[in-house]
Amino acid sequence: MFETLSQRLRAAVDRLRGRGRISEEDLRSTLREIRVALLEADVNFEVAKGFVQRVQEKALGKAVLESLTPAEQILTVVYEELVEMLGGEARQPVLKSEGNLWFMVGLQGSGKTTTSGKLALFYKSKGRRPLLVAADTQRPAAREQLRILGERIGVPVLEVADGEPPETTRARLRQHLTFDYRDLVIVDTAGRLQVDEALMEELYRLKVALGPSETFLVVDAMTGQEALSVSRAFEERIGVTGLVLTKLDGDARGGAALSARYVTGKPIYFAGVSEKLEGLEPFYPDRLAQRILG
Ligand code: GDP
């Protein structure tokens, strides 16, 4: 992912290298190329516009053009803005010594169930005692998928029953925790192929009943601009505290994923980088920006 964007951004800046002097016109044409590169990579229009504006302001403000190495300085500004767009400092989710309940939401196929398993494995390997909750009240197959994942990683899975009311799920969870101590509960919720009212209502009721400490929206990085409207809908109806981007190992253009943090204003905590359960990494904006700029 991001290969084309990466090549295009580097090419835009490389054209300035080796020039003794760079005029404002040179800078403007480079910024145009950067803007087109972002848009073609599927970065959200507003995000691309703001990005280029800030690079321009910084470049002019810092007297970059008069410096001895203008191309390098512009590259630095582009790098700084990319890091900013991706969220700035790397962030970790809140993890108390106990009583953590993480709610996983997202569309069907976004990678929610896989990510729930990945998170459980990730924190188990750090000495936590996770419990997975398969909370899809409509699709037994989804619950079975999580049960199988749980068996593979040695993490228990509490399954809801068909049509189970949220209050019953809360009571069963409480009861489970009285005989099996767990410090991190990860709730895999129902997904749909599209955002719909019934889904949002059901999720909201479950969220209110369980009172999660974090709500993660799982966003498939392969799904272009649609990912952004989905993110907004979940943010408005359910409220999310952070994002997980999945399938960053895919070959899509990826720009929508790059805009997700900016559009939702929520930090990206993790990235899914393979189908395997080990394929989850904490998200580092600076590392991804470095990778993109090569
Ligand atoms: P859910 O419907 O949201 O629960 O999605 P699933 O967890 O079932 O994932 C849908 C598909 O995406 C499955 O085939 C997963 O193996 C795959 N998947 C999930 N995360 C990743 C990832 O980070 N990289 C890759 N390549 N595939 C992923």
Short mmCIF file of N, CA, C and O in Angstrom, two decimals, residues 149-247:
data_model
loop_
_atom_site.label_atom_id
_atom_site.label_comp_id
_atom_site.label_asym_id
_atom_site.label_seq_id
_atom_site.Cartn_x
_atom_site.Cartn_y
_atom_site.Cartn_z
N LEU A 149 -11.12 -18.48 16.92
CA LEU A 149 -9.94 -17.64 17.15
C LEU A 149 -9.50 -17.74 18.61
O LEU A 149 -8.31 -17.88 18.91
N GLY A 150 -10.48 -17.67 19.52
CA GLY A 150 -10.19 -17.74 20.95
C GLY A 150 -9.48 -19.05 21.30
O GLY A 150 -8.50 -19.07 22.04
N GLU A 151 -9.98 -20.15 20.71
CA GLU A 151 -9.35 -21.46 20.98
C GLU A 151 -7.91 -21.46 20.51
O GLU A 151 -7.02 -21.96 21.19
N ARG A 152 -7.68 -20.85 19.35
CA ARG A 152 -6.32 -20.86 18.79
C ARG A 152 -5.34 -20.08 19.66
O ARG A 152 -4.17 -20.44 19.74
N ILE A 153 -5.80 -19.02 20.28
CA ILE A 153 -4.86 -18.19 21.05
C ILE A 153 -5.00 -18.43 22.57
O ILE A 153 -4.35 -17.74 23.35
N GLY A 154 -5.86 -19.38 22.93
CA GLY A 154 -5.99 -19.70 24.36
C GLY A 154 -6.64 -18.58 25.17
O GLY A 154 -6.23 -18.30 26.29
N VAL A 155 -7.65 -17.95 24.58
CA VAL A 155 -8.38 -16.89 25.29
C VAL A 155 -9.86 -17.30 25.33
O VAL A 155 -10.42 -17.66 24.30
N PRO A 156 -10.50 -17.29 26.52
CA PRO A 156 -11.91 -17.70 26.57
C PRO A 156 -12.82 -16.73 25.81
O PRO A 156 -12.50 -15.55 25.69
N VAL A 157 -13.91 -17.29 25.31
CA VAL A 157 -14.87 -16.48 24.54
C VAL A 157 -16.26 -16.64 25.16
O VAL A 157 -16.75 -17.75 25.29
N LEU A 158 -16.84 -15.53 25.56
CA LEU A 158 -18.22 -15.55 26.05
C LEU A 158 -19.12 -15.22 24.86
O LEU A 158 -18.94 -14.18 24.22
N GLU A 159 -20.07 -16.12 24.59
CA GLU A 159 -20.93 -15.89 23.42
C GLU A 159 -22.32 -15.45 23.83
O GLU A 159 -22.91 -16.06 24.72
N VAL A 160 -22.84 -14.44 23.17
CA VAL A 160 -24.23 -14.05 23.42
C VAL A 160 -25.14 -15.05 22.70
O VAL A 160 -24.69 -15.79 21.82
N ALA A 161 -26.41 -15.08 23.09
CA ALA A 161 -27.37 -15.95 22.40
C ALA A 161 -28.08 -15.13 21.33
O ALA A 161 -28.04 -13.89 21.35
N ASP A 162 -28.74 -15.83 20.41
CA ASP A 162 -29.51 -15.14 19.37
C ASP A 162 -30.50 -14.18 20.02
O ASP A 162 -31.26 -14.58 20.92
N GLY A 163 -30.49 -12.95 19.56
CA GLY A 163 -31.48 -11.97 20.02
C GLY A 163 -31.37 -11.57 21.49
O GLY A 163 -32.29 -10.98 22.05
N GLU A 164 -30.25 -11.88 22.10
CA GLU A 164 -30.10 -11.59 23.54
C GLU A 164 -30.15 -10.08 23.82
O GLU A 164 -29.43 -9.31 23.18
N PRO A 165 -30.95 -9.65 24.79
CA PRO A 165 -30.99 -8.21 25.09
C PRO A 165 -29.69 -7.77 25.76
O PRO A 165 -29.07 -8.55 26.50
N PRO A 166 -29.28 -6.53 25.55
CA PRO A 166 -28.01 -6.02 26.10
C PRO A 166 -27.90 -6.18 27.61
O PRO A 166 -26.83 -6.49 28.13
N GLU A 167 -29.01 -6.02 28.32
CA GLU A 167 -28.97 -6.12 29.77
C GLU A 167 -28.60 -7.54 30.21
O GLU A 167 -27.91 -7.74 31.20
N THR A 168 -29.10 -8.51 29.44
CA THR A 168 -28.76 -9.91 29.75
C THR A 168 -27.27 -10.15 29.50
O THR A 168 -26.59 -10.81 30.29
N THR A 169 -26.76 -9.57 28.41
CA THR A 169 -25.34 -9.74 28.11
C THR A 169 -24.51 -9.15 29.24
O THR A 169 -23.54 -9.75 29.71
N ARG A 170 -24.92 -7.98 29.72
CA ARG A 170 -24.17 -7.35 30.82
C ARG A 170 -24.17 -8.24 32.05
O ARG A 170 -23.14 -8.46 32.68
N ALA A 171 -25.36 -8.79 32.37
CA ALA A 171 -25.46 -9.64 33.56
C ALA A 171 -24.60 -10.90 33.39
O ALA A 171 -23.89 -11.32 34.32
N ARG A 172 -24.62 -11.49 32.21
CA ARG A 172 -23.83 -12.72 31.99
C ARG A 172 -22.35 -12.42 32.05
O ARG A 172 -21.55 -13.21 32.55
N LEU A 173 -21.97 -11.26 31.54
CA LEU A 173 -20.56 -10.88 31.57
C LEU A 173 -20.11 -10.70 33.02
O LEU A 173 -19.07 -11.23 33.44
N ARG A 174 -20.92 -10.00 33.79
CA ARG A 174 -20.58 -9.78 35.21
C ARG A 174 -20.41 -11.11 35.93
O ARG A 174 -19.48 -11.31 36.70
N GLN A 175 -21.36 -11.98 35.63
CA GLN A 175 -21.33 -13.28 36.30
C GLN A 175 -20.06 -14.05 35.91
O GLN A 175 -19.38 -14.62 36.76
N HIS A 176 -19.73 -14.01 34.64
CA HIS A 176 -18.52 -14.71 34.17
C HIS A 176 -17.29 -14.19 34.91
O HIS A 176 -16.44 -14.96 35.35
N LEU A 177 -17.24 -12.87 35.06
CA LEU A 177 -16.05 -12.26 35.66
C LEU A 177 -15.92 -12.57 37.16
O LEU A 177 -14.85 -12.40 37.74
N THR A 178 -17.01 -13.02 37.78
CA THR A 178 -16.91 -13.35 39.20
C THR A 178 -16.15 -14.67 39.40
O THR A 178 -15.53 -14.87 40.44
N PHE A 179 -16.21 -15.57 38.45
CA PHE A 179 -15.48 -16.84 38.65
C PHE A 179 -14.23 -16.94 37.77
O PHE A 179 -13.43 -17.83 37.91
N ASP A 180 -14.06 -16.00 36.83
CA ASP A 180 -12.89 -16.06 35.94
C ASP A 180 -12.32 -14.65 35.84
O ASP A 180 -12.83 -13.84 35.06
N TYR A 181 -11.29 -14.35 36.62
CA TYR A 181 -10.75 -12.98 36.66
C TYR A 181 -10.14 -12.59 35.31
O TYR A 181 -9.30 -13.29 34.76
N ARG A 182 -10.58 -11.45 34.78
CA ARG A 182 -10.07 -10.93 33.50
C ARG A 182 -9.87 -9.44 33.65
O ARG A 182 -10.74 -8.75 34.21
N ASP A 183 -8.76 -8.92 33.13
CA ASP A 183 -8.53 -7.47 33.27
C ASP A 183 -8.76 -6.70 31.97
O ASP A 183 -8.64 -5.48 31.92
N LEU A 184 -9.07 -7.43 30.89
CA LEU A 184 -9.35 -6.76 29.61
C LEU A 184 -10.43 -7.54 28.86
O LEU A 184 -10.22 -8.69 28.48
N VAL A 185 -11.59 -6.92 28.69
CA VAL A 185 -12.69 -7.56 27.98
C VAL A 185 -12.81 -6.91 26.60
O VAL A 185 -12.92 -5.67 26.51
N ILE A 186 -12.75 -7.73 25.56
CA ILE A 186 -12.82 -7.19 24.20
C ILE A 186 -14.12 -7.68 23.56
O ILE A 186 -14.32 -8.89 23.40
N VAL A 187 -15.00 -6.75 23.24
CA VAL A 187 -16.34 -7.12 22.75
C VAL A 187 -16.41 -6.94 21.24
O VAL A 187 -16.32 -5.82 20.72
N ASP A 188 -16.55 -8.05 20.54
CA ASP A 188 -16.68 -8.01 19.09
C ASP A 188 -18.17 -7.89 18.76
O ASP A 188 -18.95 -8.77 19.08
N THR A 189 -18.56 -6.78 18.17
CA THR A 189 -20.00 -6.53 17.95
C THR A 189 -20.43 -6.90 16.54
O THR A 189 -19.60 -7.22 15.69
N ALA A 190 -21.73 -6.80 16.28
CA ALA A 190 -22.28 -7.17 14.98
C ALA A 190 -21.89 -6.13 13.92
O ALA A 190 -21.84 -4.94 14.21
N GLY A 191 -21.60 -6.58 12.72
CA GLY A 191 -21.35 -5.65 11.62
C GLY A 191 -22.40 -5.86 10.54
O GLY A 191 -23.09 -6.87 10.52
N ARG A 192 -22.57 -4.87 9.70
CA ARG A 192 -23.45 -5.02 8.54
C ARG A 192 -22.63 -4.60 7.33
O ARG A 192 -21.60 -3.96 7.46
N LEU A 193 -23.18 -4.91 6.16
CA LEU A 193 -22.43 -4.52 4.95
C LEU A 193 -22.47 -3.02 4.75
O LEU A 193 -21.58 -2.43 4.17
N GLN A 194 -23.54 -2.39 5.23
CA GLN A 194 -23.61 -0.92 5.18
C GLN A 194 -24.10 -0.43 6.52
O GLN A 194 -24.69 -1.18 7.28
N VAL A 195 -23.86 0.85 6.75
CA VAL A 195 -24.37 1.44 7.98
C VAL A 195 -25.90 1.46 7.89
O VAL A 195 -26.45 1.93 6.91
N ASP A 196 -26.60 0.90 8.85
CA ASP A 196 -28.06 1.04 8.83
C ASP A 196 -28.57 1.36 10.23
O ASP A 196 -27.89 1.11 11.23
N GLU A 197 -29.75 1.90 10.27
CA GLU A 197 -30.33 2.38 11.53
C GLU A 197 -30.41 1.29 12.58
O GLU A 197 -30.05 1.49 13.74
N ALA A 198 -30.92 0.12 12.14
CA ALA A 198 -31.12 -0.97 13.11
C ALA A 198 -29.79 -1.35 13.76
O ALA A 198 -29.71 -1.56 14.97
N LEU A 199 -28.75 -1.40 12.94
CA LEU A 199 -27.42 -1.75 13.46
C LEU A 199 -26.97 -0.72 14.49
O LEU A 199 -26.51 -1.05 15.58
N MET A 200 -27.13 0.55 14.13
CA MET A 200 -26.67 1.61 15.02
C MET A 200 -27.43 1.59 16.34
O MET A 200 -26.85 1.77 17.41
N GLU A 201 -28.72 1.36 16.25
CA GLU A 201 -29.56 1.33 17.45
C GLU A 201 -29.12 0.18 18.37
O GLU A 201 -28.94 0.36 19.58
N GLU A 202 -28.93 -0.98 17.76
CA GLU A 202 -28.55 -2.15 18.54
C GLU A 202 -27.18 -1.93 19.21
O GLU A 202 -26.99 -2.22 20.38
N LEU A 203 -26.25 -1.39 18.41
CA LEU A 203 -24.91 -1.14 18.95
C LEU A 203 -24.96 -0.13 20.09
O LEU A 203 -24.29 -0.29 21.10
N TYR A 204 -25.76 0.88 19.89
CA TYR A 204 -25.83 1.93 20.89
C TYR A 204 -26.36 1.38 22.22
O TYR A 204 -25.83 1.67 23.29
N ARG A 205 -27.40 0.56 22.12
CA ARG A 205 -27.98 -0.02 23.33
C ARG A 205 -26.97 -0.91 24.06
O ARG A 205 -26.85 -0.89 25.28
N LEU A 206 -26.24 -1.68 23.26
CA LEU A 206 -25.22 -2.55 23.87
C LEU A 206 -24.11 -1.72 24.51
O LEU A 206 -23.62 -2.02 25.60
N LYS A 207 -23.76 -0.64 23.84
CA LYS A 207 -22.70 0.21 24.38
C LYS A 207 -23.13 0.82 25.72
O LYS A 207 -22.38 0.82 26.68
N VAL A 208 -24.36 1.31 25.76
CA VAL A 208 -24.86 1.91 27.00
C VAL A 208 -24.89 0.86 28.12
O VAL A 208 -24.50 1.12 29.25
N ALA A 209 -25.31 -0.36 27.76
CA ALA A 209 -25.41 -1.41 28.78
C ALA A 209 -24.03 -1.80 29.32
O ALA A 209 -23.87 -2.06 30.51
N LEU A 210 -23.03 -1.84 28.44
CA LEU A 210 -21.73 -2.35 28.87
C LEU A 210 -20.79 -1.25 29.35
O LEU A 210 -19.85 -1.51 30.10
N GLY A 211 -21.00 -0.01 28.91
CA GLY A 211 -20.15 1.11 29.34
C GLY A 211 -18.67 0.89 29.06
O GLY A 211 -17.87 0.82 30.00
N PRO A 212 -18.28 0.76 27.79
CA PRO A 212 -16.87 0.47 27.48
C PRO A 212 -15.93 1.61 27.87
O PRO A 212 -16.33 2.77 27.90
N SER A 213 -14.67 1.24 28.16
CA SER A 213 -13.66 2.27 28.45
C SER A 213 -13.04 2.78 27.15
O SER A 213 -12.50 3.88 27.12
N GLU A 214 -13.07 1.99 26.10
CA GLU A 214 -12.63 2.45 24.78
C GLU A 214 -13.59 1.88 23.74
O GLU A 214 -14.10 0.77 23.91
N THR A 215 -13.84 2.64 22.68
CA THR A 215 -14.62 2.13 21.56
C THR A 215 -13.79 2.30 20.30
O THR A 215 -13.49 3.43 19.89
N PHE A 216 -13.39 1.19 19.73
CA PHE A 216 -12.54 1.24 18.54
C PHE A 216 -13.35 1.04 17.27
O PHE A 216 -14.10 0.06 17.16
N LEU A 217 -13.16 1.92 16.34
CA LEU A 217 -13.75 1.73 15.02
C LEU A 217 -12.71 1.05 14.14
O LEU A 217 -11.59 1.55 13.99
N VAL A 218 -13.10 -0.10 13.58
CA VAL A 218 -12.19 -0.84 12.70
C VAL A 218 -12.47 -0.40 11.26
O VAL A 218 -13.60 -0.50 10.78
N VAL A 219 -11.45 0.13 10.61
CA VAL A 219 -11.61 0.67 9.26
C VAL A 219 -10.74 -0.10 8.28
O VAL A 219 -9.53 -0.20 8.47
N ASP A 220 -11.39 -0.63 7.25
CA ASP A 220 -10.66 -1.36 6.20
C ASP A 220 -9.97 -0.35 5.28
O ASP A 220 -10.63 0.44 4.60
N ALA A 221 -8.66 -0.37 5.28
CA ALA A 221 -7.89 0.61 4.50
C ALA A 221 -8.07 0.44 2.99
O ALA A 221 -7.73 1.34 2.22
N MET A 222 -8.63 -0.70 2.59
CA MET A 222 -8.82 -0.94 1.15
C MET A 222 -10.07 -0.23 0.61
O MET A 222 -10.25 -0.12 -0.59
N THR A 223 -10.93 0.24 1.51
CA THR A 223 -12.22 0.76 1.05
C THR A 223 -12.26 2.27 0.88
O THR A 223 -12.94 2.93 1.62
N GLY A 224 -11.49 2.83 0.00
CA GLY A 224 -11.57 4.23 -0.40
C GLY A 224 -12.36 5.21 0.45
O GLY A 224 -12.45 5.10 1.67
N GLN A 225 -12.95 6.16 -0.24
CA GLN A 225 -13.64 7.26 0.44
C GLN A 225 -14.82 6.82 1.30
O GLN A 225 -15.19 7.49 2.24
N GLU A 226 -15.41 5.66 0.93
CA GLU A 226 -16.57 5.20 1.68
C GLU A 226 -16.20 5.02 3.16
O GLU A 226 -17.01 5.22 4.05
N ALA A 227 -14.94 4.65 3.39
CA ALA A 227 -14.48 4.44 4.76
C ALA A 227 -14.72 5.69 5.60
O ALA A 227 -14.99 5.60 6.79
N LEU A 228 -14.63 6.83 4.95
CA LEU A 228 -14.75 8.08 5.71
C LEU A 228 -16.18 8.37 6.11
O LEU A 228 -16.44 8.80 7.24
N SER A 229 -17.13 8.13 5.20
CA SER A 229 -18.52 8.38 5.58
C SER A 229 -18.95 7.37 6.63
O SER A 229 -19.71 7.70 7.56
N VAL A 230 -18.43 6.16 6.53
CA VAL A 230 -18.72 5.15 7.54
C VAL A 230 -18.17 5.60 8.89
O VAL A 230 -18.85 5.55 9.91
N SER A 231 -16.95 6.11 8.86
CA SER A 231 -16.33 6.55 10.12
C SER A 231 -17.15 7.66 10.76
O SER A 231 -17.37 7.66 11.97
N ARG A 232 -17.59 8.59 9.94
CA ARG A 232 -18.39 9.69 10.48
C ARG A 232 -19.68 9.18 11.10
O ARG A 232 -20.08 9.62 12.16
N ALA A 233 -20.34 8.24 10.40
CA ALA A 233 -21.61 7.71 10.89
C ALA A 233 -21.42 7.03 12.24
O ALA A 233 -22.20 7.25 13.17
N PHE A 234 -20.39 6.23 12.37
CA PHE A 234 -20.15 5.56 13.65
C PHE A 234 -19.80 6.57 14.74
O PHE A 234 -20.24 6.45 15.88
N GLU A 235 -19.02 7.56 14.37
CA GLU A 235 -18.63 8.57 15.35
C GLU A 235 -19.88 9.32 15.86
O GLU A 235 -20.04 9.55 17.05
N GLU A 236 -20.76 9.67 14.92
CA GLU A 236 -21.94 10.43 15.31
C GLU A 236 -22.91 9.61 16.16
O GLU A 236 -23.45 10.09 17.14
N ARG A 237 -23.14 8.36 15.74
CA ARG A 237 -24.16 7.57 16.43
C ARG A 237 -23.66 6.82 17.66
O ARG A 237 -24.38 6.66 18.63
N ILE A 238 -22.47 6.33 17.60
CA ILE A 238 -21.98 5.48 18.68
C ILE A 238 -20.95 6.22 19.53
O ILE A 238 -20.90 6.06 20.75
N GLY A 239 -20.14 7.03 18.87
CA GLY A 239 -19.03 7.68 19.56
C GLY A 239 -17.85 6.71 19.58
O GLY A 239 -17.99 5.58 20.05
N VAL A 240 -16.73 7.10 19.03
CA VAL A 240 -15.57 6.22 19.06
C VAL A 240 -14.41 6.95 19.74
O VAL A 240 -14.37 8.18 19.74
N THR A 241 -13.51 6.18 20.33
CA THR A 241 -12.37 6.82 20.98
C THR A 241 -11.09 6.63 20.19
O THR A 241 -10.11 7.33 20.42
N GLY A 242 -11.09 5.67 19.27
CA GLY A 242 -9.88 5.46 18.50
C GLY A 242 -10.15 4.59 17.28
O GLY A 242 -11.22 3.99 17.16
N LEU A 243 -9.17 4.54 16.39
CA LEU A 243 -9.33 3.77 15.16
C LEU A 243 -8.31 2.65 15.07
O LEU A 243 -7.21 2.76 15.60
N VAL A 244 -8.72 1.59 14.40
CA VAL A 244 -7.77 0.56 13.99
C VAL A 244 -7.88 0.46 12.47
O VAL A 244 -8.98 0.27 11.95
N LEU A 245 -6.78 0.64 11.78
CA LEU A 245 -6.79 0.49 10.32
C LEU A 245 -6.38 -0.93 9.99
O LEU A 245 -5.34 -1.39 10.46
N THR A 246 -7.19 -1.62 9.21
CA THR A 246 -6.82 -2.99 8.85
C THR A 246 -6.41 -3.06 7.38
O THR A 246 -6.68 -2.15 6.61
N LYS A 247 -5.75 -4.15 7.06
CA LYS A 247 -5.36 -4.49 5.67
C LYS A 247 -4.39 -3.47 5.07
O LYS A 247 -4.44 -3.19 3.88
#
